[in-house]
mmCIF file with all atom_site columns, C-alpha atoms in Angstrom:
data_model
loop_
_atom_site.group_PDB
_atom_site.id
_atom_site.type_symbol
_atom_site.label_atom_id
_atom_site.label_alt_id
_atom_site.label_comp_id
_atom_site.label_asym_id
_atom_site.label_entity_id
_atom_site.label_seq_id
_atom_site.pdbx_PDB_ins_code
_atom_site.Cartn_x
_atom_site.Cartn_y
_atom_site.Cartn_z
_atom_site.occupancy
_atom_site.B_iso_or_equiv
_atom_site.pdbx_formal_charge
_atom_site.auth_seq_id
_atom_site.auth_comp_id
_atom_site.auth_asym_id
_atom_site.auth_atom_id
_atom_site.pdbx_PDB_model_num
ATOM 1  C CA . MET A 1 1  ? 38.017  -43.351 -48.346 1.00 0.00 ? 271 MET A CA 1
ATOM 2  C CA . GLY A 1 2  ? 37.349  -39.626 -48.955 1.00 0.00 ? 272 GLY A CA 1
ATOM 3  C CA . VAL A 1 3  ? 36.086  -37.148 -46.390 1.00 0.00 ? 273 VAL A CA 1
ATOM 4  C CA . HIS A 1 4  ? 32.635  -35.528 -46.702 1.00 0.00 ? 274 HIS A CA 1
ATOM 5  C CA . ASN A 1 5  ? 32.142  -32.107 -45.775 1.00 0.00 ? 275 ASN A CA 1
ATOM 6  C CA . ASN A 1 6  ? 28.238  -32.319 -46.021 1.00 0.00 ? 276 ASN A CA 1
ATOM 7  C CA . ILE A 1 7  ? 27.731  -33.623 -42.615 1.00 0.00 ? 277 ILE A CA 1
ATOM 8  C CA . HIS A 1 8  ? 24.554  -32.409 -40.729 1.00 0.00 ? 278 HIS A CA 1
ATOM 9  C CA . ILE A 1 9  ? 25.156  -30.804 -37.430 1.00 0.00 ? 279 ILE A CA 1
ATOM 10 C CA . PRO A 1 10 ? 21.906  -29.919 -35.469 1.00 0.00 ? 280 PRO A CA 1
ATOM 11 C CA . LYS A 1 11 ? 23.274  -27.827 -33.243 1.00 0.00 ? 281 LYS A CA 1
ATOM 12 C CA . GLU A 1 12 ? 24.063  -25.533 -35.923 1.00 0.00 ? 282 GLU A CA 1
ATOM 13 C CA . SER A 1 13 ? 20.854  -25.951 -37.641 1.00 0.00 ? 283 SER A CA 1
ATOM 14 C CA . TRP A 1 14 ? 18.851  -24.798 -34.580 1.00 0.00 ? 284 TRP A CA 1
ATOM 15 C CA . PRO A 1 15 ? 17.844  -21.104 -34.457 1.00 0.00 ? 285 PRO A CA 1
ATOM 16 C CA . TYR A 1 16 ? 19.708  -19.431 -32.049 1.00 0.00 ? 286 TYR A CA 1
ATOM 17 C CA . TRP A 1 17 ? 16.744  -17.153 -30.780 1.00 0.00 ? 287 TRP A CA 1
ATOM 18 C CA . THR A 1 18 ? 14.346  -19.517 -30.227 1.00 0.00 ? 288 THR A CA 1
ATOM 19 C CA . TRP A 1 19 ? 16.337  -20.415 -26.850 1.00 0.00 ? 289 TRP A CA 1
ATOM 20 C CA . PHE A 1 20 ? 15.760  -16.886 -25.882 1.00 0.00 ? 290 PHE A CA 1
ATOM 21 C CA . ALA A 1 21 ? 11.689  -17.265 -26.847 1.00 0.00 ? 291 ALA A CA 1
ATOM 22 C CA . ILE A 1 22 ? 11.509  -20.435 -24.561 1.00 0.00 ? 292 ILE A CA 1
ATOM 23 C CA . GLU A 1 23 ? 13.137  -18.922 -21.589 1.00 0.00 ? 293 GLU A CA 1
ATOM 24 C CA . PHE A 1 24 ? 10.847  -16.078 -22.054 1.00 0.00 ? 294 PHE A CA 1
ATOM 25 C CA . PHE A 1 25 ? 7.434   -18.262 -22.276 1.00 0.00 ? 295 PHE A CA 1
ATOM 26 C CA . ILE A 1 26 ? 8.789   -20.307 -19.119 1.00 0.00 ? 296 ILE A CA 1
ATOM 27 C CA . VAL A 1 27 ? 9.296   -17.137 -17.172 1.00 0.00 ? 297 VAL A CA 1
ATOM 28 C CA . LEU A 1 28 ? 5.809   -15.756 -18.258 1.00 0.00 ? 298 LEU A CA 1
ATOM 29 C CA . ALA A 1 29 ? 4.381   -18.996 -17.249 1.00 0.00 ? 299 ALA A CA 1
ATOM 30 C CA . VAL A 1 30 ? 5.853   -19.194 -13.932 1.00 0.00 ? 300 VAL A CA 1
ATOM 31 C CA . GLY A 1 31 ? 4.877   -15.823 -13.362 1.00 0.00 ? 301 GLY A CA 1
ATOM 32 C CA . ALA A 1 32 ? 1.457   -16.277 -14.451 1.00 0.00 ? 302 ALA A CA 1
ATOM 33 C CA . LEU A 1 33 ? 0.954   -19.267 -12.155 1.00 0.00 ? 303 LEU A CA 1
ATOM 34 C CA . SER A 1 34 ? 2.287   -17.951 -8.929  1.00 0.00 ? 304 SER A CA 1
ATOM 35 C CA . SER A 1 35 ? 0.540   -14.698 -9.733  1.00 0.00 ? 305 SER A CA 1
ATOM 36 C CA . ARG A 1 36 ? -2.894  -16.317 -9.852  1.00 0.00 ? 306 ARG A CA 1
ATOM 37 C CA . GLU A 1 37 ? -2.190  -18.304 -6.310  1.00 0.00 ? 307 GLU A CA 1
ATOM 38 C CA . VAL A 1 38 ? -1.225  -14.653 -4.830  1.00 0.00 ? 308 VAL A CA 1
ATOM 39 C CA . VAL A 1 39 ? -4.399  -13.030 -6.073  1.00 0.00 ? 309 VAL A CA 1
ATOM 40 C CA . ARG A 1 40 ? -6.208  -16.108 -4.438  1.00 0.00 ? 310 ARG A CA 1
ATOM 41 C CA . LEU A 1 41 ? -5.091  -15.208 -1.228  1.00 0.00 ? 311 LEU A CA 1
ATOM 42 C CA . PHE A 1 42 ? -5.997  -11.801 -1.265  1.00 0.00 ? 312 PHE A CA 1
ATOM 43 C CA . GLU A 1 43 ? -9.427  -12.605 -2.572  1.00 0.00 ? 313 GLU A CA 1
ATOM 44 C CA . LYS A 1 44 ? -10.617 -13.538 0.765   1.00 0.00 ? 314 LYS A CA 1
ATOM 45 C CA . THR A 1 45 ? -9.547  -10.274 2.202   1.00 0.00 ? 315 THR A CA 1
ATOM 46 C CA . PHE A 1 46 ? -12.317 -8.524  0.321   1.00 0.00 ? 316 PHE A CA 1
ATOM 47 C CA . VAL A 1 47 ? -9.975  -6.738  -2.199  1.00 0.00 ? 317 VAL A CA 1
ATOM 48 C CA . ASP A 1 48 ? -12.159 -5.199  -5.243  1.00 0.00 ? 318 ASP A CA 1
ATOM 49 C CA . PRO A 1 49 ? -11.659 -6.645  -8.836  1.00 0.00 ? 319 PRO A CA 1
ATOM 50 C CA . GLY A 1 50 ? -9.790  -3.694  -9.974  1.00 0.00 ? 320 GLY A CA 1
ATOM 51 C CA . MET A 1 51 ? -6.845  -4.115  -7.204  1.00 0.00 ? 321 MET A CA 1
ATOM 52 C CA . GLN A 1 52 ? -6.987  -7.652  -7.918  1.00 0.00 ? 322 GLN A CA 1
ATOM 53 C CA . ASN A 1 53 ? -6.084  -7.178  -11.682 1.00 0.00 ? 323 ASN A CA 1
ATOM 54 C CA . TRP A 1 54 ? -3.454  -4.439  -10.790 1.00 0.00 ? 324 TRP A CA 1
ATOM 55 C CA . LEU A 1 55 ? -1.868  -6.984  -7.948  1.00 0.00 ? 325 LEU A CA 1
ATOM 56 C CA . PHE A 1 56 ? -2.106  -9.781  -10.662 1.00 0.00 ? 326 PHE A CA 1
ATOM 57 C CA . PHE A 1 57 ? 0.027   -7.713  -13.294 1.00 0.00 ? 327 PHE A CA 1
ATOM 58 C CA . GLY A 1 58 ? 2.175   -6.464  -10.519 1.00 0.00 ? 328 GLY A CA 1
ATOM 59 C CA . VAL A 1 59 ? 3.576   -9.466  -9.398  1.00 0.00 ? 329 VAL A CA 1
ATOM 60 C CA . ILE A 1 60 ? 4.209   -10.834 -13.097 1.00 0.00 ? 330 ILE A CA 1
ATOM 61 C CA . GLY A 1 61 ? 6.175   -7.547  -13.737 1.00 0.00 ? 331 GLY A CA 1
ATOM 62 C CA . ALA A 1 62 ? 8.128   -8.576  -10.329 1.00 0.00 ? 332 ALA A CA 1
ATOM 63 C CA . ILE A 1 63 ? 8.813   -11.950 -11.385 1.00 0.00 ? 333 ILE A CA 1
ATOM 64 C CA . PHE A 1 64 ? 10.318  -10.745 -14.933 1.00 0.00 ? 334 PHE A CA 1
ATOM 65 C CA . VAL A 1 65 ? 12.249  -7.837  -13.232 1.00 0.00 ? 335 VAL A CA 1
ATOM 66 C CA . ALA A 1 66 ? 13.607  -10.423 -10.820 1.00 0.00 ? 336 ALA A CA 1
ATOM 67 C CA . TRP A 1 67 ? 14.660  -12.980 -13.060 1.00 0.00 ? 337 TRP A CA 1
ATOM 68 C CA . TYR A 1 68 ? 16.053  -10.899 -15.891 1.00 0.00 ? 338 TYR A CA 1
ATOM 69 C CA . MET A 1 69 ? 17.556  -8.024  -13.808 1.00 0.00 ? 339 MET A CA 1
ATOM 70 C CA . VAL A 1 70 ? 18.757  -9.979  -10.712 1.00 0.00 ? 340 VAL A CA 1
ATOM 71 C CA . ILE A 1 71 ? 18.527  -13.665 -10.637 1.00 0.00 ? 341 ILE A CA 1
ATOM 72 C CA . ARG A 1 72 ? 19.814  -14.156 -14.416 1.00 0.00 ? 342 ARG A CA 1
ATOM 73 C CA . ARG A 1 73 ? 22.938  -11.819 -13.928 1.00 0.00 ? 343 ARG A CA 1
ATOM 74 C CA . LEU A 1 74 ? 23.749  -13.595 -10.906 1.00 0.00 ? 344 LEU A CA 1
ATOM 75 C CA . VAL A 1 75 ? 23.535  -17.159 -12.126 1.00 0.00 ? 345 VAL A CA 1
ATOM 76 C CA . PHE A 1 76 ? 24.775  -16.782 -15.575 1.00 0.00 ? 346 PHE A CA 1
ATOM 77 C CA . LYS A 1 77 ? 27.775  -14.686 -15.136 1.00 0.00 ? 347 LYS A CA 1
ATOM 78 C CA . ARG A 1 78 ? 28.098  -15.158 -19.280 1.00 0.00 ? 348 ARG A CA 1
ATOM 79 C CA . PRO A 1 79 ? 25.617  -15.301 -21.990 1.00 0.00 ? 349 PRO A CA 1
ATOM 80 C CA . ILE A 1 80 ? 23.947  -18.683 -21.806 1.00 0.00 ? 350 ILE A CA 1
ATOM 81 C CA . LEU A 1 81 ? 24.377  -19.732 -25.809 1.00 0.00 ? 351 LEU A CA 1
ATOM 82 C CA . GLU A 1 82 ? 27.920  -18.179 -25.893 1.00 0.00 ? 352 GLU A CA 1
ATOM 83 C CA . ASN A 1 83 ? 29.826  -19.802 -28.803 1.00 0.00 ? 353 ASN A CA 1
ATOM 84 C CA . ARG A 1 84 ? 33.037  -21.392 -27.638 1.00 0.00 ? 354 ARG A CA 1
ATOM 85 C CA . TRP A 1 85 ? 34.049  -22.654 -30.913 1.00 0.00 ? 355 TRP A CA 1
#
């Protein structure tokens, strides 16, 4: 029996950059949902809509900075998808 070198390996066919896109959209969704809840808390304190917009996007920005600058660097000491082959 001969050896075939045309075997399909799914790990090698999955685009590398899509993991970063998936991570970005998960962080965006978590930031938007949690920011919505924070703004709902401040609606009852008679904060005007202009300030609510600043608060909404400020919380999203804080979550992005916290994830990409602090948490991700502490949790993942090495790149997530580092090739060890």
